[in-house]
Short mmCIF file of C-alpha atoms and ligand atoms in Angstrom, two decimals:
data_model
loop_
_atom_site.label_atom_id
_atom_site.label_comp_id
_atom_site.label_asym_id
_atom_site.label_seq_id
_atom_site.Cartn_x
_atom_site.Cartn_y
_atom_site.Cartn_z
CA MET M 239 84.69 91.98 114.05
CA ALA M 240 86.21 90.93 110.72
CA GLY M 241 89.80 91.92 110.15
CA ILE M 242 91.56 92.65 106.94
CA ILE M 243 94.45 90.87 105.23
CA GLN M 244 96.80 93.22 103.50
CA ASP M 245 100.02 92.15 101.81
CA PRO M 246 103.30 94.12 101.77
CA TYR M 247 102.25 95.81 98.52
CA GLY M 248 98.96 97.08 99.92
CA ARG M 249 96.76 94.50 98.20
CA ILE M 250 93.77 93.41 100.24
CA LEU M 251 93.32 89.65 100.10
CA GLU M 252 89.69 88.65 100.45
CA TYR M 253 89.39 85.66 98.15
CA VAL M 254 90.69 82.19 99.02
CA ARG M 255 90.70 79.02 96.94
CA ILE M 256 90.77 75.90 99.03
CA SER M 257 91.53 72.52 97.51
CA VAL M 258 89.55 69.78 99.24
CA THR M 259 91.39 66.94 97.50
CA ASP M 260 94.31 66.34 95.16
CA ARG M 261 92.45 63.36 93.64
CA CYS M 262 90.68 63.44 90.35
CA ASN M 263 88.76 61.10 88.09
CA TYR M 264 90.27 62.81 85.01
CA ARG M 265 93.88 63.16 83.88
CA CYS M 266 93.63 66.34 81.82
CA ARG M 267 96.78 66.55 79.76
CA TYR M 268 97.44 70.19 80.64
CA CYS M 269 96.95 69.60 84.35
CA MET M 270 98.81 66.40 85.16
CA PRO M 271 101.17 63.98 83.43
CA SER M 272 99.41 61.22 81.47
CA GLU M 273 100.70 58.54 83.83
CA GLY M 274 98.84 60.44 86.56
CA VAL M 275 100.27 61.58 89.85
CA GLU M 276 100.60 59.68 93.06
CA TRP M 277 97.64 60.48 95.30
CA ILE M 278 98.42 61.93 98.68
CA PRO M 279 97.46 59.54 101.51
CA HIS M 280 94.13 60.50 103.09
CA GLU M 281 95.72 60.99 106.53
CA GLU M 282 97.82 63.82 105.12
CA ILE M 283 94.96 65.90 103.81
CA MET M 284 92.76 68.29 105.75
CA SER M 285 89.61 66.78 107.21
CA TYR M 286 86.35 68.65 106.56
CA GLU M 287 86.49 69.71 110.20
CA ASN M 288 89.95 71.20 109.59
CA ILE M 289 88.67 73.03 106.50
CA LEU M 290 85.68 74.44 108.41
CA PHE M 291 88.03 75.73 111.08
CA LEU M 292 90.27 77.21 108.40
CA CYS M 293 87.25 78.96 106.85
CA GLU M 294 86.38 80.35 110.26
CA VAL M 295 89.86 81.84 110.62
CA PHE M 296 89.77 83.28 107.10
CA VAL M 297 86.36 84.84 107.71
CA GLU M 298 87.68 86.39 110.92
CA LEU M 299 90.55 87.79 108.91
CA GLY M 300 88.14 89.48 106.52
CA VAL M 301 87.91 86.95 103.66
CA LYS M 302 84.68 87.43 101.73
CA LYS M 303 84.78 84.69 99.13
CA ILE M 304 85.94 81.08 99.25
CA ARG M 305 86.08 78.82 96.21
CA PHE M 306 86.35 75.08 96.76
CA THR M 307 88.34 73.23 94.17
CA GLY M 308 90.67 70.25 93.74
CA GLY M 309 91.64 67.89 92.15
CA GLU M 310 88.00 67.18 91.59
CA PRO M 311 86.10 68.32 94.70
CA PHE M 312 83.07 66.12 94.08
CA VAL M 313 85.14 62.92 94.18
CA ARG M 314 85.74 63.54 97.86
CA LYS M 315 83.06 61.72 99.82
CA GLY M 316 80.63 64.03 101.60
CA PHE M 317 81.54 67.14 99.60
CA VAL M 318 77.97 68.39 99.16
CA SER M 319 77.16 67.87 102.85
CA PHE M 320 80.34 69.75 103.65
CA LEU M 321 79.23 72.67 101.44
CA LYS M 322 75.93 72.70 103.29
CA LYS M 323 77.79 73.00 106.59
CA VAL M 324 79.88 75.87 105.24
CA ARG M 325 76.73 77.66 104.15
CA GLU M 326 75.03 77.12 107.53
CA LYS M 327 78.05 78.32 109.43
CA PHE M 328 78.79 81.35 107.25
CA PRO M 329 75.49 82.72 105.94
CA GLY M 330 77.11 85.83 104.45
CA LEU M 331 80.11 84.17 102.80
CA ARG M 332 80.38 84.09 99.03
CA ILE M 333 80.90 80.42 98.20
CA ALA M 334 81.89 79.05 94.80
CA VAL M 335 82.99 75.71 93.38
CA THR M 336 85.15 74.65 90.42
CA THR M 337 84.47 71.20 88.99
CA ASN M 338 85.00 69.03 85.96
CA GLY M 339 81.24 68.42 85.97
CA THR M 340 81.33 64.64 86.10
CA MET M 341 79.20 64.39 89.23
CA LEU M 342 76.81 67.29 88.74
CA GLU M 343 74.05 65.22 87.28
CA GLU M 344 73.50 63.45 90.57
CA THR M 345 74.22 66.41 92.86
CA ALA M 346 72.64 69.44 91.09
CA ASP M 347 69.42 69.37 93.10
CA ARG M 348 71.34 69.35 96.38
CA LEU M 349 73.43 72.34 95.31
CA SER M 350 70.47 74.52 94.53
CA GLY M 351 69.65 75.58 98.10
CA LEU M 352 73.19 76.58 98.98
CA ARG M 353 73.22 80.08 97.49
CA LEU M 354 76.44 79.38 95.62
CA GLU M 355 77.91 82.38 93.86
CA SER M 356 78.98 80.23 90.94
CA VAL M 357 79.73 76.70 89.85
CA ASN M 358 82.49 76.80 87.27
CA VAL M 359 82.52 73.74 85.05
CA SER M 360 85.59 72.96 82.97
CA LEU M 361 84.73 72.18 79.37
CA ASP M 362 87.51 72.37 76.81
CA THR M 363 85.80 70.90 73.77
CA LEU M 364 82.38 69.76 72.61
CA ASP M 365 83.78 66.96 70.49
CA PRO M 366 83.42 63.61 72.32
CA GLN M 367 86.67 62.17 70.94
CA LYS M 368 88.68 65.28 71.66
CA PHE M 369 87.12 65.46 75.10
CA HIS M 370 88.18 61.90 75.81
CA TYR M 371 91.65 62.65 74.46
CA ILE M 372 92.22 65.76 76.60
CA THR M 373 90.72 64.36 79.83
CA VAL M 374 92.08 60.82 79.18
CA THR M 375 89.17 59.24 81.08
CA GLY M 376 86.26 61.63 80.46
CA ASP M 377 82.81 61.20 78.95
CA ILE M 378 81.45 64.45 77.57
CA GLU M 379 77.82 63.36 77.54
CA LYS M 380 77.89 63.01 81.30
CA VAL M 381 79.34 66.49 81.73
CA ILE M 382 76.76 68.06 79.44
CA ARG M 383 73.98 66.30 81.32
CA GLY M 384 75.50 67.69 84.52
CA VAL M 385 75.65 71.25 83.14
CA ASP M 386 72.03 70.95 82.00
CA ALA M 387 70.93 69.56 85.37
CA LEU M 388 72.55 72.53 87.06
CA CYS M 389 71.03 75.01 84.59
CA ALA M 390 67.62 73.51 85.33
CA GLU M 391 68.07 74.49 88.96
CA LYS M 392 67.87 78.18 88.00
CA ASN M 393 69.34 79.57 91.22
CA VAL M 394 72.84 78.20 90.65
CA PRO M 395 74.88 80.49 88.39
CA VAL M 396 76.89 78.27 86.03
CA LYS M 397 80.01 79.22 84.10
CA ILE M 398 81.99 77.10 81.70
CA ASN M 399 85.77 77.39 81.77
CA THR M 400 87.77 76.49 78.68
CA VAL M 401 91.56 76.37 78.55
CA ALA M 402 92.29 77.65 75.06
CA MET M 403 94.91 75.57 73.26
CA LYS M 404 96.25 75.96 69.76
CA HIS M 405 95.71 72.99 67.43
CA PHE M 406 93.25 71.59 69.94
CA ASN M 407 90.24 73.82 70.50
CA ASP M 408 91.06 77.08 68.74
CA ASP M 409 88.54 76.04 66.09
CA GLU M 410 85.86 75.50 68.74
CA ILE M 411 85.75 78.87 70.45
CA ARG M 412 82.66 79.76 68.39
CA SER M 413 80.79 76.58 69.24
CA LEU M 414 81.62 76.89 72.93
CA VAL M 415 80.28 80.46 72.89
CA GLY M 416 77.15 79.06 71.18
CA PHE M 417 76.87 76.30 73.80
CA ALA M 418 76.86 78.92 76.56
CA ARG M 419 74.45 81.16 74.70
CA GLU M 420 71.91 78.37 74.26
CA ARG M 421 71.91 77.85 78.01
CA ASP M 422 72.23 81.51 78.96
CA ILE M 423 75.39 80.86 80.96
CA LEU M 424 78.78 82.52 80.93
CA ALA M 425 81.64 81.11 78.83
CA ARG M 426 85.15 81.94 80.00
CA PHE M 427 88.34 81.22 78.12
CA ILE M 428 91.58 80.79 80.03
CA GLU M 429 95.08 81.24 78.70
CA PHE M 430 97.06 78.02 79.04
CA MET M 431 99.30 78.61 82.05
CA PRO M 432 102.92 77.42 82.21
CA LEU M 433 102.71 75.57 85.50
CA ASP M 434 104.37 72.37 84.55
CA ARG M 435 107.49 72.25 82.46
CA ASP M 436 106.65 68.83 81.05
CA VAL M 437 103.15 69.73 79.95
CA TRP M 438 103.10 73.35 78.83
CA SER M 439 104.47 74.44 75.49
CA GLN M 440 104.61 77.74 73.69
CA ASP M 441 103.13 76.30 70.51
CA LYS M 442 99.89 75.43 72.32
CA TYR M 443 99.52 78.81 73.98
CA ILE M 444 96.92 81.30 72.69
CA SER M 445 96.99 84.82 74.06
CA ALA M 446 93.88 86.58 75.34
CA ARG M 447 94.08 88.93 72.37
CA ASP M 448 94.01 85.99 69.95
CA ILE M 449 91.17 84.35 71.87
CA LEU M 450 89.18 87.56 71.44
CA SER M 451 89.77 87.49 67.70
CA LEU M 452 88.46 83.90 67.57
CA LEU M 453 85.08 84.78 69.09
CA PRO M 454 82.13 84.65 66.68
CA ASP M 455 81.03 88.05 65.23
CA ALA M 456 84.54 89.44 65.71
CA GLY M 457 84.30 93.18 66.18
CA SER M 458 81.00 93.03 68.08
CA TRP M 459 82.54 92.40 71.48
CA GLU M 460 82.95 95.37 73.76
CA PRO M 461 84.64 95.35 77.15
CA CYS M 462 81.73 95.45 79.56
CA ASP M 463 83.57 96.33 82.71
CA PRO M 464 85.92 99.15 81.86
CA ALA M 465 87.99 98.55 84.97
CA GLY M 466 88.78 95.14 83.48
CA ARG M 467 87.39 93.05 86.30
CA SER M 468 84.97 93.23 89.15
CA GLU M 469 86.12 93.73 92.70
CA VAL M 470 86.63 90.11 93.71
CA SER M 471 86.66 88.28 90.40
CA GLY M 472 90.33 88.08 89.56
CA PRO M 473 92.04 88.44 86.22
CA SER M 474 88.98 88.05 83.97
CA ARG M 475 88.01 90.56 81.40
CA TYR M 476 84.42 90.49 80.31
CA TYR M 477 83.11 91.36 76.89
CA ARG M 478 79.54 91.91 75.75
CA ASN M 479 78.30 91.23 72.27
CA SER M 480 76.64 94.43 71.13
CA SER M 481 74.09 92.61 68.97
CA THR M 482 73.17 89.62 71.13
CA GLY M 483 73.96 90.93 74.62
CA GLN M 484 75.87 87.72 75.40
CA LYS M 485 78.84 88.09 77.75
CA VAL M 486 82.06 86.10 77.71
CA GLY M 487 85.10 86.22 79.96
CA ILE M 488 88.74 85.94 78.96
CA ILE M 489 91.27 85.16 81.63
CA SER M 490 94.66 86.46 80.66
CA ALA M 491 96.57 84.79 83.43
CA VAL M 492 99.76 84.79 81.34
CA SER M 493 99.85 87.75 78.97
CA ASP M 494 98.44 90.27 81.42
CA HIS M 495 98.12 88.71 84.79
CA PHE M 496 97.05 91.71 86.84
CA CYS M 497 99.32 90.83 89.74
CA ASN M 498 98.84 94.36 91.02
CA LEU M 499 95.17 93.55 91.59
CA CYS M 500 95.61 90.02 92.90
CA ASN M 501 93.31 89.51 95.87
CA ARG M 502 93.71 85.78 96.46
CA LEU M 503 95.40 83.09 98.47
CA ARG M 504 95.35 79.36 97.87
CA VAL M 505 95.36 76.47 100.28
CA THR M 506 96.33 73.00 99.11
CA SER M 507 94.47 69.91 100.31
CA THR M 508 97.40 69.21 102.64
CA GLY M 509 96.85 72.55 104.36
CA VAL M 510 99.65 74.59 102.81
CA VAL M 511 98.83 78.28 102.35
CA ARG M 512 100.27 79.49 99.06
CA PRO M 513 100.52 83.18 98.36
CA CYS M 514 100.96 82.82 94.61
CA LEU M 515 100.12 80.21 91.97
CA PHE M 516 103.42 80.84 90.22
CA GLY M 517 105.90 79.93 92.90
CA ASN M 518 106.68 77.11 95.26
CA PHE M 519 106.47 79.00 98.52
CA GLY M 520 103.83 77.88 100.98
CA VAL M 521 103.24 77.77 104.73
CA PRO M 522 101.87 74.53 106.24
CA VAL M 523 99.10 75.11 108.76
CA ILE M 524 97.76 71.57 109.02
CA ASP M 525 99.19 70.89 112.50
CA ALA M 526 97.70 74.13 113.80
CA LEU M 527 94.35 73.22 112.22
CA ARG M 528 94.39 69.81 113.86
CA GLU M 529 95.15 71.40 117.22
CA LYS M 530 92.46 74.04 116.57
CA ASN M 531 95.12 76.57 117.40
CA ARG M 532 93.52 79.69 115.97
CA GLU M 533 96.50 81.97 116.63
CA ALA M 534 98.95 79.54 114.98
CA VAL M 535 96.69 79.21 111.91
CA LYS M 536 96.49 83.00 111.65
CA LYS M 537 100.24 83.29 112.06
CA GLY M 538 100.77 80.79 109.22
CA ILE M 539 98.35 82.61 106.95
CA LEU M 540 99.97 85.94 107.66
CA LYS M 541 103.43 84.48 107.05
CA ALA M 542 102.26 83.38 103.60
CA VAL M 543 100.73 86.81 103.01
CA ALA M 544 103.99 88.51 103.94
CA ALA M 545 105.72 86.46 101.24
CA LYS M 546 103.26 87.29 98.49
CA PRO M 547 105.40 88.46 95.59
CA ARG M 548 104.67 91.73 93.86
CA ARG M 549 104.55 89.79 90.65
CA GLY M 550 104.22 86.03 90.18
CA LEU M 551 104.84 84.93 86.63
CA THR M 552 107.78 86.89 85.35
CA GLY M 553 109.30 86.76 81.95
CA ILE M 554 108.04 85.55 78.64
CA PRO M 555 106.22 82.22 78.57
CA GLY M 556 108.49 79.58 77.13
CA GLU M 557 111.62 81.47 78.03
CA ASN M 558 112.01 82.22 81.70
CA GLY M 559 108.31 82.18 82.52
CA LEU M 560 108.21 78.56 83.63
CA CYS M 561 108.58 78.51 87.34
CA GLU M 562 106.46 75.74 88.79
CA GLU M 563 107.16 72.09 89.14
CA ARG M 564 103.89 70.93 90.61
CA HIS M 565 100.72 70.14 88.75
CA MET M 566 97.61 72.26 88.89
CA SER M 567 95.61 69.33 90.28
CA GLN M 568 97.90 69.33 93.33
CA ILE M 569 97.93 73.07 93.91
CA GLY M 570 94.19 73.52 93.54
CA GLY M 571 93.43 75.49 90.39
N1 SAM U 114 88.82 69.43 88.66
C1 SAM U 114 88.22 70.70 88.64
C2 SAM U 114 88.14 71.24 87.23
O1 SAM U 114 88.72 70.67 86.34
O2 SAM U 114 87.47 72.26 87.06
C3 SAM U 114 88.87 71.70 89.56
C4 SAM U 114 90.37 71.73 89.62
S1 SAM U 114 91.15 72.24 88.11
C5 SAM U 114 92.85 72.15 88.59
C6 SAM U 114 90.76 73.96 88.12
C7 SAM U 114 90.92 74.67 86.82
O3 SAM U 114 92.29 74.74 86.49
C8 SAM U 114 90.21 74.03 85.63
O4 SAM U 114 89.33 74.96 85.04
C9 SAM U 114 91.34 73.70 84.69
O5 SAM U 114 90.94 73.82 83.36
C10 SAM U 114 92.37 74.73 85.08
N2 SAM U 114 93.73 74.40 84.69
C11 SAM U 114 94.45 73.29 84.98
N3 SAM U 114 95.70 73.36 84.45
C12 SAM U 114 95.75 74.55 83.78
C13 SAM U 114 96.75 75.22 83.03
N4 SAM U 114 97.96 74.71 82.86
N5 SAM U 114 96.44 76.43 82.47
C14 SAM U 114 95.22 76.97 82.65
N6 SAM U 114 94.25 76.42 83.39
C15 SAM U 114 94.50 75.21 83.93
FE1 SF4 U 115 91.23 66.85 87.17
FE2 SF4 U 115 90.44 69.35 86.91
FE3 SF4 U 115 93.01 68.69 86.57
FE4 SF4 U 115 91.28 67.93 84.78
S1 SF4 U 115 91.79 70.05 85.28
S2 SF4 U 115 92.87 66.62 85.71
S3 SF4 U 115 89.51 67.56 85.97
S4 SF4 U 115 91.88 68.55 88.46
#
């Protein structure tokens, strides 16, 4: 029988984000330093077998949704076959993926039978030059072809995720909403999070409230889930355009980060269970995974849970809100 993971503040944790690799074929400027980061040697990261075992333990503990992320998950060899195994092993699990979209064109048809809850594709701009600038190595045409290949599959819900940044894409919020509308997919805008002191800056940050005011047809957007978020969807607020019916999501991870409703844990590709994105604390479970020591893995998870802070990001961004020294690509965004 499935258990339940409850933290010291009574929050039930049923959503886990697992990073399958720290590696990435992009160098997004807000995610890692432009010189890149040193990749972790392959021997130090969890094997797919380790991750399957970890999923098994999480499911036993009552986890209902697992999102696979990175780095870029599709750059890890065998990722789609791994997803297939996860689906076969856990027919009732809600499975989702976050990707930069570079490899969707060639994998979309293989994703369609996996009953994924969502594939979130990061897309910060529609301008090819700006796209290349922000990703350092990226080609937007390839990503758009990937999004379209996925949309053609019909049974894979696609979302686009945009990190909103002043002087970069604040003038493109409208066109990104239009891009999503044309494809009947969900656009979500994310506040730029202060994870890395060298990369984040206050003058690039746009609050959720300002993002809302930048949507097209300002004034026509109504909150469409009065509670602010659905049960296992995290800090997103959804808005519905009263004339077109289109929905968008705004993720106010900084200005209003809903820590009181946080239901998630993260696991890095090296098998460290992290209770909170904004903090360095984590419990390594990789040895226990390698030994298939179920009790030790559970113990590690529960140790991380016990350390989950009531509130992660404290203070005002740009003042004392910066608290992380690792890059998002290494934590698993
Ligand atoms: N490579 C995949 C991708 O780009 O979607 C998955 C990993 S990436 C770290 C996951 C998400 O984190 C992306 O949507 C990315 O835009 C977001 N992200 C990275 N750094 C961020 C930051 N400082 N603030 C807000 N979101 C960030
Ligand atoms: Fe790679 Fe995703 Fe980070 Fe961009 S946001 S560098 S695609 S991990």
